[in-house]
Amino acid sequence: MLFSNARLGGSIHDIRVSDAKILSIAAPGSLVRQPDEEVVRGGWLTPPMAEPHVHLDAALLGARMPNRSGTLREGIANWSVLRATLTESDVRARALQTAEMYARRGTLRIRTHVDTGNLMAVQTLVELKPELAGHGIELEVVAFPQEGIFRAPDRRAQWEAAIALGVDCVGAIPHFERTTEEGWQSVHLAFDLAERNGLKLDFHCDESDDPHSRNLEVVCAEAIDRGYAGRVVAGHCTALHSYNHPYAEKVMELVATAGVQVIANPLDNVVLQGRYDRYPRRRGITRVDELWRFGATVGIGHDSVQDPWYRLGQAHMLDPAHMLVHVGQLTGERDMERVVETLWTENHLPFGDIPVLAEGQPARMLWWPVDTAVDLLIQRPLPRVFRG
Ligand code: FE2
């Protein structure tokens, strides 16, 4: 296959692909079409996108028990009912269907949180990893105690049991524990578990409008003290939106120093946060522009695909990117480019590396019918996906 005059990185090239490998990258106009070779003209070749934060165990369940108020509270209540009714074949079918929705839209790495309140679901998702790998999709699983580990006597035991099932990351939800101290304790216990089992960490952290929800600083301090830079993700961090500025600056500096990656989830948070406000009503989004300024690493998650918290979404990562440029006020030309490029750069970091397209490498890549980031946001097209 010959890509003629296609954008790759910052410039235009001819690229030849054969046997699912990138054979050559040459000057534009320099490669001559061979007999029986398909030629694709123009466009943009990029690495595949990565999804750092979704809940596949809950995906596509939104229609089964509609969230009438659209609130986080009702979403959690509905989920606790639905969770008890799940069967293995149901979890498997929805996870496979959602993963394929992601793949067809250009996302070939997916990190899913799975509620440890249903160990069958955790097991099912862990067992799907080799099957999805066969479809060119890399899956990571986070053991996520949706209702915290201290609210009921069995929660902590289930969370610890989930770790033994072969997950990749320890999760926790410190802001949802009963007390501030129990939240901090859950962070310490999560690091203990991760250290003991050689796992990475991925927190639902301060997903609240409460400026006193202050777990991110504890996550960062632990990451520094235990040498966990680059292996810790803090998702949501919406309380950072509402912190006073001197405290927010202290925390953002700590995030950058600790090497903790913040994942913004703009689709869910713009509809779930600010619900206790009358007017003015806050945007439920972490401080992406300021985190960038402090040198912190940021990623973008879809979070929900048609689930009890967010009824919409098609697992197309350009949708949360599109929402982020709006609610994060990142509509400067360079900001829009940075948001889009995050989908195939920083979004991969939780998995351990950022893919590059080079000669001799597998042709695991996307071809887009446009060649600028802003046009991707305008059109949100489907890419042609090469799974390598
Ligand atoms: Fe989440």
Tab-separated table of C-alpha atoms and ligand atoms in Angstrom:
chain	number	residue	atom	x	y	z
A	1	MET	CA	0.000	0.000	0.000
A	2	LEU	CA	1.334	3.451	-0.860
A	3	PHE	CA	0.437	6.622	1.006
A	4	SER	CA	1.297	9.452	-1.332
A	5	ASN	CA	1.845	13.005	-0.030
A	6	ALA	CA	0.540	12.121	3.430
A	7	ARG	CA	1.301	14.051	6.596
A	8	LEU	CA	3.440	12.118	9.067
A	9	GLY	CA	4.594	14.033	12.135
A	10	GLY	CA	5.174	17.636	11.059
A	11	SER	CA	5.827	17.091	7.350
A	12	ILE	CA	4.630	15.449	4.132
A	13	HIS	CA	5.993	12.077	2.965
A	14	ASP	CA	5.410	9.078	0.755
A	15	ILE	CA	5.000	5.972	2.915
A	16	ARG	CA	4.993	2.384	1.735
A	17	VAL	CA	3.389	-0.355	3.870
A	18	SER	CA	3.749	-4.052	3.185
A	19	ASP	CA	2.968	-7.162	5.262
A	20	ALA	CA	1.636	-4.918	8.055
A	21	LYS	CA	5.041	-3.209	8.342
A	22	ILE	CA	6.167	0.327	7.477
A	23	LEU	CA	8.613	-0.422	4.682
A	24	SER	CA	9.781	3.059	3.766
A	25	ILE	CA	9.228	6.722	4.538
A	26	ALA	CA	10.481	8.889	1.701
A	27	ALA	CA	10.285	12.379	0.228
A	28	PRO	CA	6.891	13.310	-1.245
A	29	GLY	CA	6.536	12.226	-4.846
A	30	SER	CA	9.581	9.940	-4.680
A	31	LEU	CA	7.891	6.516	-4.383
A	32	VAL	CA	6.418	5.094	-7.573
A	33	ARG	CA	3.258	3.021	-7.469
A	34	GLN	CA	3.913	-0.686	-7.966
A	35	PRO	CA	1.543	-3.027	-9.820
A	36	ASP	CA	-1.464	-4.038	-7.678
A	37	GLU	CA	-0.555	-1.440	-5.043
A	38	GLU	CA	-3.386	0.576	-3.486
A	39	VAL	CA	-2.609	4.295	-3.430
A	40	VAL	CA	-4.046	6.656	-0.803
A	41	ARG	CA	-3.439	10.315	-1.513
A	42	GLY	CA	-3.023	13.088	1.087
A	43	GLY	CA	-4.405	12.868	4.609
A	44	TRP	CA	-2.545	12.305	7.882
A	45	LEU	CA	-0.943	9.194	9.351
A	46	THR	CA	-0.807	9.044	13.143
A	47	PRO	CA	-0.263	6.365	15.770
A	48	PRO	CA	-3.469	4.825	17.149
A	49	MET	CA	-5.235	6.654	19.955
A	50	ALA	CA	-5.326	5.408	23.560
A	51	GLU	CA	-8.197	5.487	26.064
A	52	PRO	CA	-6.793	5.892	29.582
A	53	HIS	CA	-10.080	5.885	31.524
A	54	VAL	CA	-13.317	4.025	30.829
A	55	HIS	CA	-15.649	1.631	32.692
A	56	LEU	CA	-16.317	-1.310	30.378
A	57	ASP	CA	-18.264	-3.245	33.055
A	58	ALA	CA	-20.925	-0.503	32.998
A	59	ALA	CA	-20.747	0.420	29.299
A	60	LEU	CA	-23.978	0.271	27.244
A	61	LEU	CA	-26.103	-0.202	30.396
A	62	GLY	CA	-27.627	3.286	30.387
A	63	ALA	CA	-30.769	2.224	28.543
A	64	ARG	CA	-31.441	-0.681	30.913
A	65	MET	CA	-32.184	1.593	33.859
A	66	PRO	CA	-32.464	5.220	32.747
A	67	ASN	CA	-30.974	7.907	34.974
A	68	ARG	CA	-33.987	10.215	35.296
A	69	SER	CA	-32.195	13.087	37.037
A	70	GLY	CA	-28.922	12.729	35.107
A	71	THR	CA	-26.984	13.077	38.382
A	72	LEU	CA	-23.907	11.256	39.715
A	73	ARG	CA	-25.905	10.199	42.779
A	74	GLU	CA	-28.634	8.487	40.751
A	75	GLY	CA	-25.987	6.970	38.484
A	76	ILE	CA	-24.295	5.334	41.485
A	77	ALA	CA	-27.667	4.156	42.844
A	78	ASN	CA	-28.677	2.656	39.473
A	79	TRP	CA	-25.293	1.023	39.055
A	80	SER	CA	-25.503	-0.688	42.445
A	81	VAL	CA	-28.802	-2.284	41.331
A	82	LEU	CA	-27.521	-3.209	37.857
A	83	ARG	CA	-24.221	-4.559	39.208
A	84	ALA	CA	-26.045	-7.270	41.146
A	85	THR	CA	-27.797	-8.502	37.994
A	86	LEU	CA	-24.732	-8.873	35.764
A	87	THR	CA	-23.895	-12.209	34.202
A	88	GLU	CA	-20.582	-13.244	32.722
A	89	SER	CA	-21.944	-13.425	29.178
A	90	ASP	CA	-23.492	-9.954	29.512
A	91	VAL	CA	-20.259	-8.360	30.812
A	92	ARG	CA	-18.267	-10.133	28.104
A	93	ALA	CA	-20.601	-9.151	25.271
A	94	ARG	CA	-20.811	-5.472	26.239
A	95	ALA	CA	-17.061	-5.206	26.842
A	96	LEU	CA	-16.277	-6.794	23.464
A	97	GLN	CA	-18.811	-4.607	21.686
A	98	THR	CA	-17.489	-1.426	23.313
A	99	ALA	CA	-13.842	-2.356	22.689
A	100	GLU	CA	-14.681	-2.909	19.017
A	101	MET	CA	-16.446	0.494	18.925
A	102	TYR	CA	-13.198	2.042	20.199
A	103	ALA	CA	-11.039	0.104	17.736
A	104	ARG	CA	-13.139	1.021	14.717
A	105	ARG	CA	-12.766	4.664	15.709
A	106	GLY	CA	-8.987	4.394	16.023
A	107	THR	CA	-8.360	3.539	19.684
A	108	LEU	CA	-6.279	0.391	20.153
A	109	ARG	CA	-5.271	0.727	23.808
A	110	ILE	CA	-7.954	0.793	26.501
A	111	ARG	CA	-7.592	1.049	30.271
A	112	THR	CA	-10.798	0.020	32.002
A	113	HIS	CA	-11.762	0.432	35.629
A	114	VAL	CA	-13.829	-2.491	36.906
A	115	ASP	CA	-15.915	-2.291	40.060
A	116	THR	CA	-14.519	-4.757	42.612
A	117	GLY	CA	-18.039	-5.016	44.059
A	118	ASN	CA	-18.559	-7.706	41.401
A	119	LEU	CA	-15.547	-10.022	41.249
A	120	MET	CA	-17.049	-11.982	38.350
A	121	ALA	CA	-16.878	-8.804	36.237
A	122	VAL	CA	-13.230	-8.254	37.222
A	123	GLN	CA	-12.384	-11.843	36.299
A	124	THR	CA	-14.269	-11.577	33.007
A	125	LEU	CA	-12.437	-8.410	31.963
A	126	VAL	CA	-9.038	-9.856	32.926
A	127	GLU	CA	-9.802	-12.970	30.873
A	128	LEU	CA	-10.724	-10.818	27.855
A	129	LYS	CA	-7.203	-9.404	27.604
A	130	PRO	CA	-5.689	-12.159	25.397
A	131	GLU	CA	-8.817	-12.323	23.230
A	132	LEU	CA	-8.742	-8.571	22.583
A	133	ALA	CA	-4.981	-8.734	21.937
A	134	GLY	CA	-5.870	-11.109	19.104
A	135	HIS	CA	-7.993	-8.293	17.638
A	136	GLY	CA	-5.093	-5.816	17.962
A	137	ILE	CA	-6.538	-4.168	21.097
A	138	GLU	CA	-4.449	-3.847	24.256
A	139	LEU	CA	-6.528	-3.876	27.459
A	140	GLU	CA	-5.453	-2.858	30.974
A	141	VAL	CA	-7.684	-3.496	33.984
A	142	VAL	CA	-7.911	-1.386	37.163
A	143	ALA	CA	-9.364	-2.913	40.355
A	144	PHE	CA	-11.721	-0.062	41.241
A	145	PRO	CA	-13.744	-0.091	44.485
A	146	GLN	CA	-16.642	2.087	43.276
A	147	GLU	CA	-18.122	2.512	46.766
A	148	GLY	CA	-14.813	2.824	48.608
A	149	ILE	CA	-13.189	0.242	50.875
A	150	PHE	CA	-14.443	1.351	54.312
A	151	ARG	CA	-18.180	1.844	53.760
A	152	ALA	CA	-19.097	-1.802	54.322
A	153	PRO	CA	-17.164	-4.654	55.917
A	154	ASP	CA	-16.782	-6.703	52.722
A	155	ARG	CA	-15.563	-3.874	50.458
A	156	ARG	CA	-11.885	-4.001	51.399
A	157	ALA	CA	-11.761	-7.805	51.172
A	158	GLN	CA	-13.346	-7.723	47.682
A	159	TRP	CA	-10.879	-5.054	46.557
A	160	GLU	CA	-7.933	-7.133	47.779
A	161	ALA	CA	-9.375	-10.281	46.224
A	162	ALA	CA	-9.655	-8.477	42.873
A	163	ILE	CA	-5.918	-7.706	42.939
A	164	ALA	CA	-5.204	-11.422	42.956
A	165	LEU	CA	-7.202	-11.945	39.742
A	166	GLY	CA	-4.468	-10.520	37.528
A	167	VAL	CA	-5.295	-6.822	37.179
A	168	ASP	CA	-2.750	-4.240	35.991
A	169	CYS	CA	-3.527	-1.414	38.405
A	170	VAL	CA	-4.799	-0.787	41.892
A	171	GLY	CA	-7.634	1.739	41.982
A	172	ALA	CA	-9.237	3.682	44.827
A	173	ILE	CA	-11.764	6.465	45.340
A	174	PRO	CA	-10.517	8.414	48.372
A	175	HIS	CA	-12.973	11.331	48.126
A	176	PHE	CA	-15.904	8.892	48.382
A	177	GLU	CA	-14.751	7.238	51.623
A	178	ARG	CA	-16.702	8.153	54.785
A	179	THR	CA	-14.164	10.543	56.260
A	180	THR	CA	-11.227	12.581	55.036
A	181	GLU	CA	-8.886	10.403	57.109
A	182	GLU	CA	-10.307	7.193	55.672
A	183	GLY	CA	-9.794	8.652	52.201
A	184	TRP	CA	-6.114	9.275	52.930
A	185	GLN	CA	-5.827	5.811	54.485
A	186	SER	CA	-7.258	4.275	51.299
A	187	VAL	CA	-4.486	6.003	49.327
A	188	HIS	CA	-1.795	4.553	51.621
A	189	LEU	CA	-3.360	1.070	51.418
A	190	ALA	CA	-3.558	1.292	47.609
A	191	PHE	CA	0.172	2.082	47.417
A	192	ASP	CA	0.893	-0.814	49.827
A	193	LEU	CA	-1.073	-3.197	47.602
A	194	ALA	CA	0.581	-1.898	44.428
A	195	GLU	CA	4.068	-2.232	45.917
A	196	ARG	CA	3.414	-5.735	47.193
A	197	ASN	CA	2.051	-6.909	43.830
A	198	GLY	CA	4.227	-4.907	41.426
A	199	LEU	CA	1.239	-2.999	40.000
A	200	LYS	CA	0.570	0.519	38.776
A	201	LEU	CA	-1.973	2.858	40.431
A	202	ASP	CA	-4.998	4.645	39.040
A	203	PHE	CA	-7.146	6.744	41.375
A	204	HIS	CA	-10.553	8.291	40.980
A	205	CYS	CA	-9.318	11.383	42.747
A	206	ASP	CA	-11.346	14.316	44.071
A	207	GLU	CA	-14.236	13.941	41.615
A	208	SER	CA	-16.131	16.567	43.557
A	209	ASP	CA	-16.881	20.281	43.533
A	210	ASP	CA	-15.819	20.428	47.180
A	211	PRO	CA	-12.659	22.569	47.484
A	212	HIS	CA	-11.892	20.667	50.701
A	213	SER	CA	-11.580	17.367	48.836
A	214	ARG	CA	-7.787	17.156	49.115
A	215	ASN	CA	-6.559	13.718	48.177
A	216	LEU	CA	-4.461	14.645	45.137
A	217	GLU	CA	-1.691	16.063	47.352
A	218	VAL	CA	-1.609	12.774	49.311
A	219	VAL	CA	-1.385	10.732	46.087
A	220	CYS	CA	1.505	12.944	44.931
A	221	ALA	CA	3.363	12.763	48.250
A	222	GLU	CA	3.105	8.963	48.216
A	223	ALA	CA	4.242	8.795	44.576
A	224	ILE	CA	7.335	10.834	45.487
A	225	ASP	CA	8.149	8.974	48.710
A	226	ARG	CA	7.721	5.518	47.163
A	227	GLY	CA	9.457	6.319	43.864
A	228	TYR	CA	6.332	5.831	41.740
A	229	ALA	CA	6.827	8.643	39.190
A	230	GLY	CA	5.249	7.712	35.852
A	231	ARG	CA	3.212	4.842	37.299
A	232	VAL	CA	0.397	6.775	38.987
A	233	VAL	CA	-2.710	8.231	37.373
A	234	ALA	CA	-5.191	10.548	39.086
A	235	GLY	CA	-8.502	10.670	37.217
A	236	HIS	CA	-11.049	13.493	37.251
A	237	CYS	CA	-9.437	15.855	39.857
A	238	THR	CA	-12.402	18.205	39.464
A	239	ALA	CA	-12.018	19.663	42.971
A	240	LEU	CA	-8.849	21.301	41.627
A	241	HIS	CA	-11.226	23.492	39.596
A	242	SER	CA	-12.618	24.894	42.863
A	243	TYR	CA	-9.475	25.119	45.027
A	244	ASN	CA	-8.317	28.594	46.001
A	245	HIS	CA	-5.466	29.652	43.705
A	246	PRO	CA	-2.551	29.525	46.198
A	247	TYR	CA	-3.509	25.966	47.180
A	248	ALA	CA	-4.176	24.944	43.552
A	249	GLU	CA	-0.694	26.161	42.568
A	250	LYS	CA	0.924	24.191	45.396
A	251	VAL	CA	-0.890	21.029	44.283
A	252	MET	CA	-0.170	21.482	40.559
A	253	GLU	CA	3.536	21.956	41.285
A	254	LEU	CA	3.390	18.757	43.346
A	255	VAL	CA	1.641	16.885	40.511
A	256	ALA	CA	4.412	17.848	38.089
A	257	THR	CA	7.178	16.983	40.587
A	258	ALA	CA	5.587	13.635	41.478
A	259	GLY	CA	5.181	12.516	37.853
A	260	VAL	CA	1.499	11.813	38.501
A	261	GLN	CA	-0.611	11.970	35.330
A	262	VAL	CA	-3.979	13.731	35.576
A	263	ILE	CA	-6.760	12.398	33.353
A	264	ALA	CA	-9.543	14.853	32.522
A	265	ASN	CA	-12.933	13.287	31.741
A	266	PRO	CA	-14.804	16.213	30.220
A	267	LEU	CA	-17.887	14.362	28.888
A	268	ASP	CA	-19.017	12.994	32.243
A	269	ASN	CA	-17.768	15.799	34.411
A	270	VAL	CA	-19.368	18.655	32.508
A	271	VAL	CA	-22.765	17.050	33.113
A	272	LEU	CA	-22.185	15.507	36.570
A	273	GLN	CA	-20.338	18.314	38.369
A	274	GLY	CA	-21.751	21.673	39.401
A	275	ARG	CA	-25.056	19.976	40.265
A	276	TYR	CA	-25.231	21.551	43.715
A	277	ASP	CA	-24.701	25.004	42.225
A	278	ARG	CA	-27.584	27.274	41.294
A	279	TYR	CA	-26.038	30.026	39.159
A	280	PRO	CA	-23.290	30.729	38.281
A	281	ARG	CA	-22.795	26.995	37.730
A	282	ARG	CA	-19.223	25.687	37.672
A	283	ARG	CA	-17.735	23.670	34.821
A	284	GLY	CA	-16.789	20.235	36.106
A	285	ILE	CA	-13.323	20.137	34.673
A	286	THR	CA	-9.835	20.021	36.119
A	287	ARG	CA	-7.387	22.844	35.327
A	288	VAL	CA	-5.861	21.492	32.121
A	289	ASP	CA	-4.321	24.765	30.886
A	290	GLU	CA	-2.721	25.473	34.276
A	291	LEU	CA	-1.509	21.875	34.718
A	292	TRP	CA	0.228	22.208	31.350
A	293	ARG	CA	1.808	25.464	32.498
A	294	PHE	CA	3.202	23.716	35.565
A	295	GLY	CA	4.709	21.015	33.343
A	296	ALA	CA	2.318	18.286	34.499
A	297	THR	CA	1.232	15.431	32.229
A	298	VAL	CA	-2.434	15.393	31.267
A	299	GLY	CA	-4.541	12.798	29.455
A	300	ILE	CA	-8.128	12.739	28.206
A	301	GLY	CA	-10.656	9.999	29.000
A	302	HIS	CA	-14.093	9.159	27.597
A	303	ASP	CA	-14.964	7.650	31.044
A	304	SER	CA	-18.469	6.454	30.148
A	305	VAL	CA	-19.955	4.944	27.003
A	306	GLN	CA	-23.756	4.943	27.280
A	307	ASP	CA	-23.669	3.926	30.944
A	308	PRO	CA	-25.640	4.884	34.100
A	309	TRP	CA	-23.661	8.134	34.438
A	310	TYR	CA	-23.495	9.309	30.845
A	311	ARG	CA	-26.118	8.072	28.412
A	312	LEU	CA	-24.300	9.264	25.290
A	313	GLY	CA	-21.041	8.556	23.484
A	314	GLN	CA	-19.760	6.291	20.720
A	315	ALA	CA	-16.262	5.547	22.078
A	316	HIS	CA	-14.774	8.068	19.660
A	317	MET	CA	-11.915	9.824	21.483
A	318	LEU	CA	-12.362	12.966	19.385
A	319	ASP	CA	-15.611	13.540	21.325
A	320	PRO	CA	-13.996	14.107	24.766
A	321	ALA	CA	-11.255	16.105	22.988
A	322	HIS	CA	-13.950	18.262	21.371
A	323	MET	CA	-15.680	18.750	24.734
A	324	LEU	CA	-12.386	19.563	26.452
A	325	VAL	CA	-11.494	22.399	24.095
A	326	HIS	CA	-14.891	23.924	24.899
A	327	VAL	CA	-15.180	23.554	28.669
A	328	GLY	CA	-11.442	23.973	29.223
A	329	GLN	CA	-11.422	27.072	26.991
A	330	LEU	CA	-8.602	25.574	24.945
A	331	THR	CA	-9.681	27.090	21.641
A	332	GLY	CA	-6.360	28.811	20.909
A	333	GLU	CA	-4.894	27.250	17.740
A	334	ARG	CA	-1.915	25.651	19.526
A	335	ASP	CA	-4.118	24.499	22.442
A	336	MET	CA	-6.490	22.693	20.056
A	337	GLU	CA	-3.514	20.993	18.393
A	338	ARG	CA	-2.149	19.937	21.770
A	339	VAL	CA	-5.502	18.467	22.850
A	340	VAL	CA	-5.812	16.383	19.680
A	341	GLU	CA	-2.190	15.231	19.741
A	342	THR	CA	-2.654	14.144	23.371
A	343	LEU	CA	-4.882	11.321	22.093
A	344	TRP	CA	-1.894	9.553	20.473
A	345	THR	CA	0.878	10.871	22.759
A	346	GLU	CA	0.265	11.447	26.494
A	347	ASN	CA	-2.847	9.236	26.472
A	348	HIS	CA	-0.495	6.282	25.900
A	349	LEU	CA	1.749	7.027	28.897
A	350	PRO	CA	-0.319	5.071	31.449
A	351	PHE	CA	0.423	1.987	29.297
A	352	GLY	CA	4.174	2.626	29.449
A	353	ASP	CA	5.252	4.171	26.122
A	354	ILE	CA	4.275	6.536	23.318
A	355	PRO	CA	4.174	4.770	19.931
A	356	VAL	CA	6.148	6.180	17.009
A	357	LEU	CA	5.717	5.456	13.333
A	358	ALA	CA	9.087	4.622	11.779
A	359	GLU	CA	10.560	2.427	9.059
A	360	GLY	CA	10.642	-1.219	10.103
A	361	GLN	CA	7.917	-0.723	12.717
A	362	PRO	CA	4.529	-2.487	12.542
A	363	ALA	CA	1.941	-0.534	10.541
A	364	ARG	CA	-0.189	-0.012	13.631
A	365	MET	CA	-1.579	3.368	12.717
A	366	LEU	CA	-4.456	5.558	11.616
A	367	TRP	CA	-5.036	7.345	8.337
A	368	TRP	CA	-7.205	10.436	8.646
A	369	PRO	CA	-8.864	12.088	5.640
A	370	VAL	CA	-7.701	15.546	6.843
A	371	ASP	CA	-4.229	16.781	7.754
A	372	THR	CA	-4.695	19.268	10.607
A	373	ALA	CA	-5.734	18.835	14.227
A	374	VAL	CA	-8.314	21.596	13.953
A	375	ASP	CA	-9.967	19.872	10.979
A	376	LEU	CA	-10.118	16.695	13.069
A	377	LEU	CA	-12.022	18.619	15.743
A	378	ILE	CA	-14.312	20.235	13.190
A	379	GLN	CA	-15.186	17.047	11.296
A	380	ARG	CA	-14.510	14.313	13.887
A	381	PRO	CA	-14.176	11.837	10.999
A	382	LEU	CA	-13.607	8.098	11.234
A	383	PRO	CA	-10.006	7.096	10.544
A	384	ARG	CA	-8.924	4.121	8.489
A	385	VAL	CA	-7.501	1.821	11.142
A	386	PHE	CA	-4.464	-0.420	10.623
A	387	ARG	CA	-4.099	-2.754	13.611
A	388	GLY	CA	-0.532	-3.860	12.744
B	1	FE2	FE	-14.421	7.015	36.050
